[in-house]
GROMACS .gro file of C-alpha atoms in nm:
model
  454
    1MET     CA    1  -2.807 -10.027  -9.578
    2ASN     CA    2  -3.068 -10.018  -9.298
    3THR     CA    3  -3.075  -9.755  -9.024
    4LEU     CA    4  -2.903  -9.972  -8.761
    5GLU     CA    5  -2.626 -10.052  -9.003
    6ASN     CA    6  -2.577  -9.683  -9.071
    7LEU     CA    7  -2.562  -9.619  -8.694
    8ARG     CA    8  -2.309  -9.902  -8.642
    9LYS     CA    9  -2.095  -9.760  -8.921
   10SER     CA   10  -2.109  -9.410  -8.774
   11LEU     CA   11  -1.997  -9.543  -8.433
   12ASN     CA   12  -1.734  -9.768  -8.592
   13VAL     CA   13  -1.877 -10.083  -8.431
   14LYS     CA   14  -1.638 -10.372  -8.488
   15VAL     CA   15  -1.504 -10.689  -8.330
   16GLU     CA   16  -1.156 -10.678  -8.178
   17ASN     CA   17  -1.010 -10.986  -8.011
   18GLY     CA   18  -1.352 -11.150  -8.008
   19LYS     CA   19  -1.513 -10.845  -7.838
   20LYS     CA   20  -1.733 -10.574  -7.993
   21THR     CA   21  -1.616 -10.214  -7.959
   22LEU     CA   22  -1.756  -9.875  -8.060
   23LYS     CA   23  -1.643  -9.510  -8.054
   24HIS     CA   24  -1.889  -9.248  -7.942
   25ASN     CA   25  -1.947  -9.012  -8.232
   26ILE     CA   26  -2.183  -8.716  -8.251
   27ASN     CA   27  -2.282  -8.431  -8.487
   28LYS     CA   28  -2.348  -8.661  -8.783
   29LYS     CA   29  -2.728  -8.662  -8.761
   30VAL     CA   30  -2.788  -8.405  -8.486
   31ASN     CA   31  -2.621  -8.067  -8.427
   32ILE     CA   32  -2.777  -7.893  -8.126
   33PHE     CA   33  -2.484  -7.752  -7.927
   34PRO     CA   34  -2.155  -7.603  -8.052
   35PHE     CA   35  -1.967  -7.764  -7.762
   36GLN     CA   36  -1.628  -7.930  -7.770
   37THR     CA   37  -1.537  -8.252  -7.585
   38ARG     CA   38  -1.166  -8.162  -7.590
   39ASN     CA   39  -1.040  -7.892  -7.357
   40PRO     CA   40  -0.794  -7.711  -7.591
   41GLU     CA   41  -1.066  -7.653  -7.850
   42ARG     CA   42  -1.324  -7.513  -7.610
   43ALA     CA   43  -1.369  -7.134  -7.638
   44LYS     CA   44  -1.266  -6.958  -7.317
   45PHE     CA   45  -1.324  -6.599  -7.432
   46LYS     CA   46  -0.984  -6.462  -7.329
   47ASN     CA   47  -1.025  -6.214  -7.617
   48GLY     CA   48  -1.389  -6.151  -7.532
   49PHE     CA   49  -1.666  -6.226  -7.780
   50SER     CA   50  -1.515  -6.022  -8.069
   51PRO     CA   51  -1.346  -6.322  -8.244
   52VAL     CA   52  -1.686  -6.496  -8.252
   53ILE     CA   53  -1.860  -6.189  -8.390
   54GLY     CA   54  -1.587  -6.144  -8.648
   55GLN     CA   55  -1.648  -6.495  -8.780
   56PHE     CA   56  -2.023  -6.438  -8.760
   57PHE     CA   57  -1.997  -6.134  -8.990
   58ARG     CA   58  -1.776  -6.328  -9.231
   59ASN     CA   59  -2.047  -6.596  -9.240
   60ILE     CA   60  -2.307  -6.330  -9.318
   61GLU     CA   61  -2.101  -6.199  -9.610
   62GLY     CA   62  -1.991  -6.547  -9.722
   63VAL     CA   63  -1.619  -6.469  -9.701
   64LYS     CA   64  -1.307  -6.609  -9.539
   65LEU     CA   65  -1.056  -6.414  -9.330
   66THR     CA   66  -0.769  -6.224  -9.482
   67VAL     CA   67  -0.525  -6.121  -9.209
   68LEU     CA   68  -0.473  -5.747  -9.212
   69GLU     CA   69  -0.096  -5.692  -9.213
   70LYS     CA   70  -0.050  -5.383  -8.996
   71GLU     CA   71   0.247  -5.208  -9.159
   72GLU     CA   72   0.149  -5.300  -9.512
   73PHE     CA   73  -0.210  -5.175  -9.468
   74VAL     CA   74  -0.099  -4.847  -9.307
   75LYS     CA   75   0.134  -4.797  -9.604
   76VAL     CA   76  -0.160  -4.849  -9.846
   77LEU     CA   77  -0.360  -4.589  -9.656
   78THR     CA   78  -0.090  -4.326  -9.637
   79ASN     CA   79  -0.025  -4.361 -10.009
   80GLN     CA   80  -0.384  -4.253 -10.070
   81VAL     CA   81  -0.319  -3.916  -9.903
   82ASN     CA   82  -0.127  -3.628 -10.061
   83CYS     CA   83   0.121  -3.498  -9.810
   84SER     CA   84   0.486  -3.397  -9.788
   85ASP     CA   85   0.763  -3.642  -9.700
   86GLU     CA   86   0.813  -3.442  -9.383
   87ASP     CA   87   0.448  -3.490  -9.272
   88ARG     CA   88   0.422  -3.856  -9.375
   89PRO     CA   89   0.562  -4.007  -9.049
   90HIS     CA   90   0.307  -3.803  -8.855
   91LEU     CA   91   0.028  -3.937  -9.080
   92VAL     CA   92   0.152  -4.292  -9.025
   93ARG     CA   93   0.135  -4.238  -8.647
   94ILE     CA   94  -0.218  -4.086  -8.665
   95ILE     CA   95  -0.355  -4.371  -8.881
   96THR     CA   96  -0.179  -4.639  -8.675
   97SER     CA   97  -0.310  -4.507  -8.341
   98TYR     CA   98  -0.661  -4.463  -8.487
   99LEU     CA   99  -0.678  -4.811  -8.641
  100PHE     CA  100  -0.493  -5.020  -8.379
  101GLN     CA  101  -0.519  -5.046  -8.004
  102ALA     CA  102  -0.256  -5.267  -7.835
  103ASP     CA  103  -0.190  -5.436  -8.174
  104THR     CA  104  -0.560  -5.528  -8.222
  105LEU     CA  105  -0.800  -5.360  -8.460
  106ARG     CA  106  -1.010  -5.082  -8.313
  107ILE     CA  107  -1.369  -5.147  -8.409
  108PHE     CA  108  -1.501  -4.804  -8.512
  109HIS     CA  109  -1.730  -4.944  -8.785
  110PRO     CA  110  -1.917  -5.278  -8.816
  111SER     CA  111  -1.718  -5.368  -9.131
  112ILE     CA  112  -1.403  -5.391  -8.921
  113TYR     CA  113  -1.542  -5.701  -8.749
  114LYS     CA  114  -1.486  -5.902  -9.069
  115TYR     CA  115  -1.111  -5.857  -9.016
  116ILE     CA  116  -1.104  -5.961  -8.650
  117GLU     CA  117  -0.907  -6.284  -8.624
  118LEU     CA  118  -1.003  -6.596  -8.431
  119SER     CA  119  -0.780  -6.676  -8.134
  120SER     CA  120  -0.435  -6.801  -8.230
  121SER     CA  121  -0.475  -7.116  -8.017
  122LYS     CA  122  -0.687  -7.428  -8.073
  123GLU     CA  123  -0.973  -7.231  -7.909
  124ALA     CA  124  -1.033  -7.090  -8.259
  125THR     CA  125  -1.223  -7.416  -8.329
  126GLY     CA  126  -1.468  -7.345  -8.048
  127GLU     CA  127  -1.507  -6.979  -8.147
  128LYS     CA  128  -1.576  -7.072  -8.508
  129GLU     CA  129  -1.842  -7.325  -8.402
  130ILE     CA  130  -2.018  -7.069  -8.180
  131ALA     CA  131  -2.025  -6.822  -8.470
  132GLN     CA  132  -2.173  -7.090  -8.693
  133TYR     CA  133  -2.430  -7.174  -8.423
  134ILE     CA  134  -2.542  -6.809  -8.393
  135TYR     CA  135  -2.559  -6.782  -8.772
  136ASP     CA  136  -2.760  -7.105  -8.815
  137ALA     CA  137  -2.965  -7.148  -8.496
  138LEU     CA  138  -3.047  -6.787  -8.416
  139LEU     CA  139  -3.016  -6.578  -8.733
  140GLY     CA  140  -3.132  -6.850  -8.974
  141GLY     CA  141  -3.198  -6.709  -9.319
  142GLU     CA  142  -3.224  -6.345  -9.207
  143ALA     CA  143  -2.874  -6.226  -9.301
  144THR     CA  144  -3.018  -5.944  -9.514
  145LEU     CA  145  -3.105  -5.763  -9.188
  146PHE     CA  146  -2.743  -5.652  -9.174
  147GLU     CA  147  -2.720  -5.497  -9.522
  148GLU     CA  148  -2.796  -5.139  -9.410
  149PHE     CA  149  -2.598  -5.179  -9.089
  150LEU     CA  150  -2.276  -5.267  -9.270
  151LEU     CA  151  -2.295  -4.981  -9.522
  152GLN     CA  152  -2.065  -4.682  -9.495
  153ARG     CA  153  -2.249  -4.363  -9.421
  154LYS     CA  154  -2.180  -4.010  -9.546
  155SER     CA  155  -2.142  -3.891  -9.188
  156GLU     CA  156  -1.844  -4.119  -9.124
  157HIS     CA  157  -1.524  -3.954  -9.007
  158VAL     CA  158  -1.287  -3.876  -9.298
  159LEU     CA  159  -1.028  -4.115  -9.153
  160SER     CA  160  -1.293  -4.386  -9.113
  161ARG     CA  161  -1.393  -4.349  -9.478
  162LEU     CA  162  -1.033  -4.373  -9.590
  163ILE     CA  163  -0.984  -4.699  -9.397
  164ILE     CA  164  -1.314  -4.863  -9.494
  165ASP     CA  165  -1.267  -4.773  -9.863
  166ASN     CA  166  -0.931  -4.946  -9.868
  167LEU     CA  167  -0.998  -5.258  -9.662
  168PRO     CA  168  -0.872  -5.560  -9.863
  169LYS     CA  169  -1.138  -5.759 -10.044
  170LEU     CA  170  -1.211  -6.089  -9.874
  171GLU     CA  171  -1.217  -6.415 -10.065
  172HIS     CA  172  -1.552  -6.589 -10.112
  173ALA     CA  173  -1.627  -6.885  -9.886
  174LYS     CA  174  -1.914  -7.134  -9.907
  175ILE     CA  175  -2.112  -7.127  -9.581
  176GLU     CA  176  -2.325  -7.437  -9.523
  177ASN     CA  177  -2.583  -7.466  -9.249
  178LYS     CA  178  -2.494  -7.705  -8.971
  179TYR     CA  179  -2.690  -7.636  -8.652
  180ALA     CA  180  -3.058  -7.696  -8.589
  181PRO     CA  181  -3.276  -7.386  -8.521
  182THR     CA  182  -3.290  -7.299  -8.155
  183LEU     CA  183  -3.615  -7.289  -7.956
  184PRO     CA  184  -3.871  -7.087  -8.157
  185PHE     CA  185  -3.955  -6.842  -7.880
  186ILE     CA  186  -3.588  -6.750  -7.842
  187ARG     CA  187  -3.519  -6.711  -8.212
  188LYS     CA  188  -3.830  -6.496  -8.257
  189LEU     CA  189  -3.720  -6.258  -7.978
  190PHE     CA  190  -3.359  -6.256  -8.098
  191LEU     CA  191  -3.467  -6.139  -8.445
  192LYS     CA  192  -3.707  -5.882  -8.303
  193ASP     CA  193  -3.442  -5.737  -8.067
  194LEU     CA  194  -3.177  -5.752  -8.336
  195GLN     CA  195  -3.393  -5.565  -8.584
  196PHE     CA  196  -3.453  -5.290  -8.327
  197LEU     CA  197  -3.086  -5.255  -8.234
  198LEU     CA  198  -2.975  -5.239  -8.595
  199THR     CA  199  -3.159  -4.910  -8.625
  200ASN     CA  200  -2.944  -4.768  -8.345
  201ARG     CA  201  -2.593  -4.831  -8.469
  202GLU     CA  202  -2.401  -4.634  -8.207
  203PHE     CA  203  -2.579  -4.811  -7.919
  204PHE     CA  204  -2.556  -5.149  -8.084
  205MET     CA  205  -2.182  -5.113  -8.148
  206GLN     CA  206  -2.138  -5.039  -7.774
  207TYR     CA  207  -2.336  -5.347  -7.668
  208ILE     CA  208  -2.288  -5.587  -7.961
  209ASN     CA  209  -2.059  -5.828  -7.774
  210LEU     CA  210  -2.295  -5.849  -7.477
  211PHE     CA  211  -2.600  -5.888  -7.699
  212PHE     CA  212  -2.465  -6.179  -7.898
  213ALA     CA  213  -2.299  -6.338  -7.596
  214TYR     CA  214  -2.627  -6.327  -7.401
  215TYR     CA  215  -2.847  -6.470  -7.674
  216TYR     CA  216  -2.591  -6.751  -7.721
  217PHE     CA  217  -2.597  -6.813  -7.345
  218TYR     CA  218  -2.976  -6.789  -7.325
  219SER     CA  219  -3.037  -7.032  -7.613
  220ILE     CA  220  -2.790  -7.300  -7.497
  221THR     CA  221  -2.892  -7.290  -7.130
  222GLN     CA  222  -3.262  -7.312  -7.212
  223MET     CA  223  -3.197  -7.608  -7.445
  224VAL     CA  224  -2.987  -7.772  -7.171
  225LEU     CA  225  -3.287  -7.748  -6.937
  226LYS     CA  226  -3.545  -7.853  -7.197
  227ILE     CA  227  -3.355  -8.153  -7.332
  228ASN     CA  228  -3.339  -8.305  -6.984
  229GLN     CA  229  -3.723  -8.301  -6.978
  230PHE     CA  230  -3.739  -8.540  -7.278
  231GLU     CA  231  -4.073  -8.511  -7.462
  232LYS     CA  232  -4.231  -8.324  -7.172
  233MET     CA  233  -4.032  -8.009  -7.249
  234ASP     CA  234  -4.219  -7.687  -7.318
  235PRO     CA  235  -4.076  -7.552  -7.647
  236TYR     CA  236  -4.281  -7.231  -7.634
  237ASN     CA  237  -4.182  -7.063  -7.304
  238PRO     CA  238  -3.863  -7.014  -7.106
  239THR     CA  239  -3.793  -7.236  -6.807
  240PRO     CA  240  -3.765  -6.988  -6.515
  241ILE     CA  241  -3.404  -6.926  -6.410
  242TYR     CA  242  -3.325  -6.652  -6.155
  243TYR     CA  243  -3.060  -6.383  -6.157
  244ASN     CA  244  -2.914  -6.154  -5.892
  245LEU     CA  245  -2.805  -5.797  -5.952
  246ASP     CA  246  -2.433  -5.736  -5.942
  247TRP     CA  247  -2.457  -5.475  -5.669
  248GLU     CA  248  -2.700  -5.649  -5.434
  249ARG     CA  249  -2.634  -5.896  -5.150
  250THR     CA  250  -2.793  -6.238  -5.163
  251SER     CA  251  -2.857  -6.536  -4.938
  252ARG     CA  252  -2.888  -6.911  -4.983
  253ASN     CA  253  -3.274  -6.894  -4.972
  254ARG     CA  254  -3.299  -6.656  -5.269
  255PRO     CA  255  -3.420  -6.809  -5.602
  256ALA     CA  256  -3.096  -6.698  -5.773
  257VAL     CA  257  -2.917  -6.949  -5.546
  258THR     CA  258  -3.179  -7.223  -5.524
  259HIS     CA  259  -3.302  -7.206  -5.884
  260GLY     CA  260  -3.025  -7.037  -6.078
  261TYR     CA  261  -2.691  -7.139  -6.223
  262LYS     CA  262  -2.650  -7.453  -6.009
  263HIS     CA  263  -2.968  -7.588  -6.168
  264ILE     CA  264  -2.833  -7.516  -6.515
  265PHE     CA  265  -2.495  -7.677  -6.458
  266THR     CA  266  -2.644  -7.987  -6.295
  267ASN     CA  267  -2.846  -8.037  -6.613
  268ALA     CA  268  -2.547  -7.946  -6.832
  269ARG     CA  269  -2.351  -8.240  -6.692
  270LYS     CA  270  -2.615  -8.478  -6.834
  271VAL     CA  271  -2.653  -8.310  -7.170
  272LEU     CA  272  -2.392  -8.517  -7.362
  273THR     CA  273  -2.594  -8.831  -7.280
  274HIS     CA  274  -2.894  -8.671  -7.452
  275VAL     CA  275  -2.687  -8.553  -7.751
  276ASN     CA  276  -2.568  -8.912  -7.802
  277THR     CA  277  -2.920  -9.051  -7.747
  278LEU     CA  278  -3.071  -8.815  -8.005
  279GLU     CA  279  -2.787  -8.893  -8.246
  280HIS     CA  280  -2.869  -9.266  -8.222
  281LEU     CA  281  -3.246  -9.212  -8.242
  282ASN     CA  282  -3.216  -8.991  -8.550
  283PHE     CA  283  -3.023  -9.268  -8.719
  284ILE     CA  284  -3.294  -9.518  -8.625
  285PHE     CA  285  -3.572  -9.284  -8.745
  286ASP     CA  286  -3.366  -9.180  -9.049
  287THR     CA  287  -3.422  -8.811  -8.960
  288GLU     CA  288  -3.197  -8.515  -8.886
  289ASN     CA  289  -3.180  -8.260  -8.603
  290LYS     CA  290  -3.497  -8.377  -8.431
  291HIS     CA  291  -3.527  -8.362  -8.053
  292TYR     CA  292  -3.754  -8.579  -7.836
  293ILE     CA  293  -4.089  -8.399  -7.898
  294GLU     CA  294  -4.028  -8.399  -8.273
  295LEU     CA  295  -3.938  -8.772  -8.270
  296VAL     CA  296  -4.260  -8.847  -8.084
  297GLU     CA  297  -4.455  -8.646  -8.344
  298GLU     CA  298  -4.274  -8.835  -8.622
  299PHE     CA  299  -4.355  -9.165  -8.453
  300ASN     CA  300  -4.724  -9.079  -8.417
  301ARG     CA  301  -4.749  -9.018  -8.791
  302LEU     CA  302  -4.641  -9.375  -8.869
  303ASN     CA  303  -4.871  -9.669  -8.907
  304PRO     CA  304  -4.867  -9.945  -8.635
  305LEU     CA  305  -4.632 -10.172  -8.838
  306GLU     CA  306  -4.379  -9.892  -8.889
  307GLN     CA  307  -4.406  -9.795  -8.524
  308GLN     CA  308  -4.327 -10.151  -8.417
  309LYS     CA  309  -4.020 -10.154  -8.643
  310ILE     CA  310  -3.894  -9.839  -8.471
  311LEU     CA  311  -3.952  -9.988  -8.123
  312ASP     CA  312  -3.780 -10.313  -8.227
  313ALA     CA  313  -3.480 -10.122  -8.364
  314ILE     CA  314  -3.446  -9.915  -8.043
  315TYR     CA  315  -3.468 -10.232  -7.833
  316THR     CA  316  -3.209 -10.414  -8.049
  317TRP     CA  317  -2.974 -10.121  -8.039
  318THR     CA  318  -3.015 -10.059  -7.665
  319LYS     CA  319  -2.919 -10.425  -7.603
  320GLU     CA  320  -2.623 -10.404  -7.837
  321TYR     CA  321  -2.495 -10.074  -7.693
  322THR     CA  322  -2.533 -10.212  -7.340
  323GLU     CA  323  -2.343 -10.526  -7.430
  324ILE     CA  324  -2.054 -10.322  -7.574
  325LYS     CA  325  -2.028 -10.032  -7.325
  326VAL     CA  326  -2.199 -10.144  -7.002
  327GLY     CA  327  -2.183 -10.525  -6.990
  328ASN     CA  328  -2.501 -10.623  -6.810
  329MET     CA  329  -2.794 -10.671  -7.053
  330ASP     CA  330  -3.030 -10.840  -6.804
  331GLU     CA  331  -3.194 -10.510  -6.712
  332ILE     CA  332  -3.289 -10.421  -7.072
  333GLU     CA  333  -3.661 -10.462  -7.134
  334ARG     CA  334  -3.867 -10.440  -7.450
  335LYS     CA  335  -4.062 -10.120  -7.399
  336PRO     CA  336  -4.412 -10.086  -7.556
  337GLN     CA  337  -4.403  -9.704  -7.556
  338LEU     CA  338  -4.158  -9.485  -7.748
  339GLU     CA  339  -4.110  -9.252  -7.452
  340GLU     CA  340  -4.004  -9.540  -7.227
  341ALA     CA  341  -3.774  -9.681  -7.496
  342MET     CA  342  -3.598  -9.347  -7.541
  343ARG     CA  343  -3.545  -9.311  -7.166
  344GLN     CA  344  -3.401  -9.660  -7.137
  345LEU     CA  345  -3.155  -9.593  -7.419
  346GLN     CA  346  -3.051  -9.262  -7.260
  347GLN     CA  347  -2.995  -9.433  -6.923
  348GLN     CA  348  -2.763  -9.689  -7.081
  349ILE     CA  349  -2.569  -9.425  -7.274
  350ALA     CA  350  -2.526  -9.234  -6.944
  351LYS     CA  351  -2.354  -9.548  -6.804
  352GLY     CA  352  -2.141  -9.585  -7.118
  353LEU     CA  353  -1.992  -9.235  -7.109
  354SER     CA  354  -1.723  -9.138  -6.860
  355GLN     CA  355  -1.797  -8.874  -6.598
  356GLU     CA  356  -1.491  -8.685  -6.711
  357THR     CA  357  -1.622  -8.660  -7.071
  358LEU     CA  358  -1.965  -8.548  -6.950
  359TYR     CA  359  -1.806  -8.279  -6.735
  360ARG     CA  360  -1.576  -8.151  -7.008
  361TYR     CA  361  -1.868  -8.116  -7.250
  362ALA     CA  362  -2.070  -7.922  -6.992
  363LEU     CA  363  -1.782  -7.675  -6.934
  364ALA     CA  364  -1.882  -7.491  -7.253
  365VAL     CA  365  -2.178  -7.351  -7.058
  366ASN     CA  366  -1.951  -7.252  -6.770
  367GLU     CA  367  -1.698  -7.072  -6.993
  368ILE     CA  368  -1.950  -6.828  -7.146
  369GLY     CA  369  -2.120  -6.784  -6.808
  370LYS     CA  370  -1.788  -6.710  -6.636
  371ALA     CA  371  -1.696  -6.455  -6.904
  372TYR     CA  372  -2.020  -6.250  -6.881
  373PHE     CA  373  -2.304  -6.376  -6.666
  374LEU     CA  374  -2.175  -6.531  -6.343
  375LYS     CA  375  -2.053  -6.394  -6.012
  376THR     CA  376  -1.883  -6.597  -5.736
  377ARG     CA  377  -2.053  -6.528  -5.406
  378GLY     CA  378  -1.834  -6.702  -5.145
  379SER     CA  379  -1.986  -7.017  -4.999
  380LEU     CA  380  -2.294  -6.972  -5.221
  381GLY     CA  381  -2.086  -7.046  -5.529
  382ASN     CA  382  -2.167  -6.900  -5.871
  383THR     CA  383  -2.491  -6.715  -5.925
  384LEU     CA  384  -2.633  -6.571  -6.244
  385ASN     CA  385  -2.547  -6.204  -6.247
  386VAL     CA  386  -2.684  -5.887  -6.412
  387THR     CA  387  -2.448  -5.588  -6.418
  388GLN     CA  388  -2.575  -5.233  -6.469
  389ASP     CA  389  -2.453  -5.240  -6.831
  390PHE     CA  390  -2.638  -5.564  -6.894
  391LEU     CA  391  -2.955  -5.425  -6.735
  392ILE     CA  392  -2.937  -5.121  -6.960
  393LEU     CA  393  -2.912  -5.347  -7.266
  394LEU     CA  394  -3.202  -5.564  -7.144
  395THR     CA  395  -3.408  -5.253  -7.074
  396ALA     CA  396  -3.341  -5.107  -7.418
  397ILE     CA  397  -3.451  -5.422  -7.604
  398SER     CA  398  -3.745  -5.492  -7.368
  399VAL     CA  399  -3.897  -5.141  -7.382
  400LYS     CA  400  -3.785  -5.049  -7.735
  401ASP     CA  401  -3.929  -4.710  -7.848
  402THR     CA  402  -4.254  -4.684  -7.650
  403LYS     CA  403  -4.297  -4.669  -7.274
  404ILE     CA  404  -4.447  -4.983  -7.115
  405PRO     CA  405  -4.610  -5.056  -6.776
  406LEU     CA  406  -4.365  -5.163  -6.505
  407ASN     CA  407  -4.532  -5.503  -6.470
  408GLN     CA  408  -4.497  -5.562  -6.842
  409TYR     CA  409  -4.131  -5.460  -6.823
  410PHE     CA  410  -4.054  -5.742  -6.581
  411LYS     CA  411  -4.253  -5.983  -6.800
  412GLU     CA  412  -4.043  -5.876  -7.101
  413LEU     CA  413  -3.725  -5.951  -6.901
  414GLU     CA  414  -3.864  -6.295  -6.820
  415ASN     CA  415  -3.945  -6.356  -7.187
  416ARG     CA  416  -3.574  -6.304  -7.243
  417GLY     CA  417  -3.489  -6.561  -6.975
  418VAL     CA  418  -3.400  -6.319  -6.696
  419PHE     CA  419  -3.616  -6.378  -6.387
  420PHE     CA  420  -3.586  -6.170  -6.066
  421ASP     CA  421  -3.740  -6.215  -5.722
  422ARG     CA  422  -3.920  -5.923  -5.558
  423TYR     CA  423  -3.607  -5.803  -5.374
  424SER     CA  424  -3.416  -5.770  -5.701
  425GLN     CA  425  -3.714  -5.606  -5.866
  426GLU     CA  426  -3.721  -5.339  -5.595
  427GLU     CA  427  -3.350  -5.274  -5.655
  428ILE     CA  428  -3.416  -5.240  -6.029
  429ILE     CA  429  -3.699  -4.995  -5.976
  430GLU     CA  430  -3.468  -4.785  -5.753
  431LEU     CA  431  -3.199  -4.779  -6.024
  432LEU     CA  432  -3.448  -4.694  -6.303
  433ASN     CA  433  -3.574  -4.406  -6.090
  434LYS     CA  434  -3.219  -4.274  -6.051
  435LEU     CA  435  -3.173  -4.297  -6.428
  436ASN     CA  436  -3.501  -4.110  -6.477
  437LEU     CA  437  -3.651  -4.403  -6.664
  438ILE     CA  438  -3.965  -4.440  -6.453
  439GLU     CA  439  -4.276  -4.235  -6.525
  440LYS     CA  440  -4.512  -4.232  -6.232
  441LYS     CA  441  -4.885  -4.171  -6.252
  442SER     CA  442  -4.946  -4.303  -5.898
  443ASP     CA  443  -4.764  -4.508  -5.638
  444SER     CA  444  -4.913  -4.839  -5.757
  445GLY     CA  445  -4.709  -5.062  -5.986
  446ASP     CA  446  -4.978  -5.065  -6.252
  447ALA     CA  447  -4.956  -4.690  -6.292
  448GLN     CA  448  -4.577  -4.676  -6.335
  449TYR     CA  449  -4.414  -4.691  -6.676
  450VAL     CA  450  -4.064  -4.763  -6.793
  451LYS     CA  451  -3.948  -4.515  -7.054
  452PRO     CA  452  -3.740  -4.602  -7.363
  453ILE     CA  453  -3.362  -4.568  -7.334
  454LEU     CA  454  -3.319  -4.510  -7.707
   0.00000   0.00000   0.00000
């Protein structure tokens, strides 16, 4: 079966009442974003990021969830302790209050995450996909980083040791990779920052939700911006996107308003057209998980005859798709360059998808932003937002364990996708001074250093 036949089969192309039809279908050849096209399955983070992290840790260990039955588990624990019948009810209350908070597990040790359930609604589908994305696209094959982190330590509280020793064994599950690696510069920084935080368990446990939520947000928003640039994207450096500080005022001329979240979401509303385009192109090239630059590189390795076959197949498919979904084929031209052919196909797919579907797909970006990284500022709308807690986390991973020059500090923030204008930078310097994290050797920026938090 040739590549076009495989593509037609994937899209269920058939003739009904003398007319060709197809059903848009993605994630067969290309898995870039863990987004859902249906609203009920999209993660909305009502329970925070913990359900995602719980599934992520289960992926690391290669296990499936066993629901921890509250009363039964407390009974198992109390039976491990020698005490009188008179004292047993008190022990039950102590263990219950230590282990559970408002009927959810209290996470006092990383191992507890493996027992955190996904949401009880259909949103569990979205949460599970995000966990898989972080595991595949960001962590890759580096799961062994967590071995030491997940171990029980001798210094653990006696009650903690009792609980961890008696947690039910989880059943093995086969975890298969699904998502393509994220942009190399993001994955490299993620692993570097993760490795540092894993040596500071107490701090990491405090900021673990925010850390994973941000790197998920950072990787998907950068890919949203890059994918809209076709083969001209820069895969080695972040596209500048500006944030405001939670406690500062802003105005419509500030970069956080002009070149912040609005820019991301405008691009996000086009991203499903690119996901479909790349799906179709990977069928035609007979490749998997390749974006535009990689397809151009693949094309350039082919001999002229093979290149012409690819161009012919894209032209044939663009005409066929247009006939089925758009109607007017007169505007379709045979393009001599791959880049032009890819753009023409993407433009037709954009016409063939409903605006409602495009918007629903883009809402995945909005949901994670709304949960952690956006602030509504009246008529200015949503702007990207850094709280004091978030800034402390960013500072810890940017500075690590050795003081760095102030100018380098801001560069490190930018490497992590967080850009500030000079007004915000001045506010940050003021806060760092209050927290005694600035070491001054003179009044010039070059002679000021940011000290480690950890």
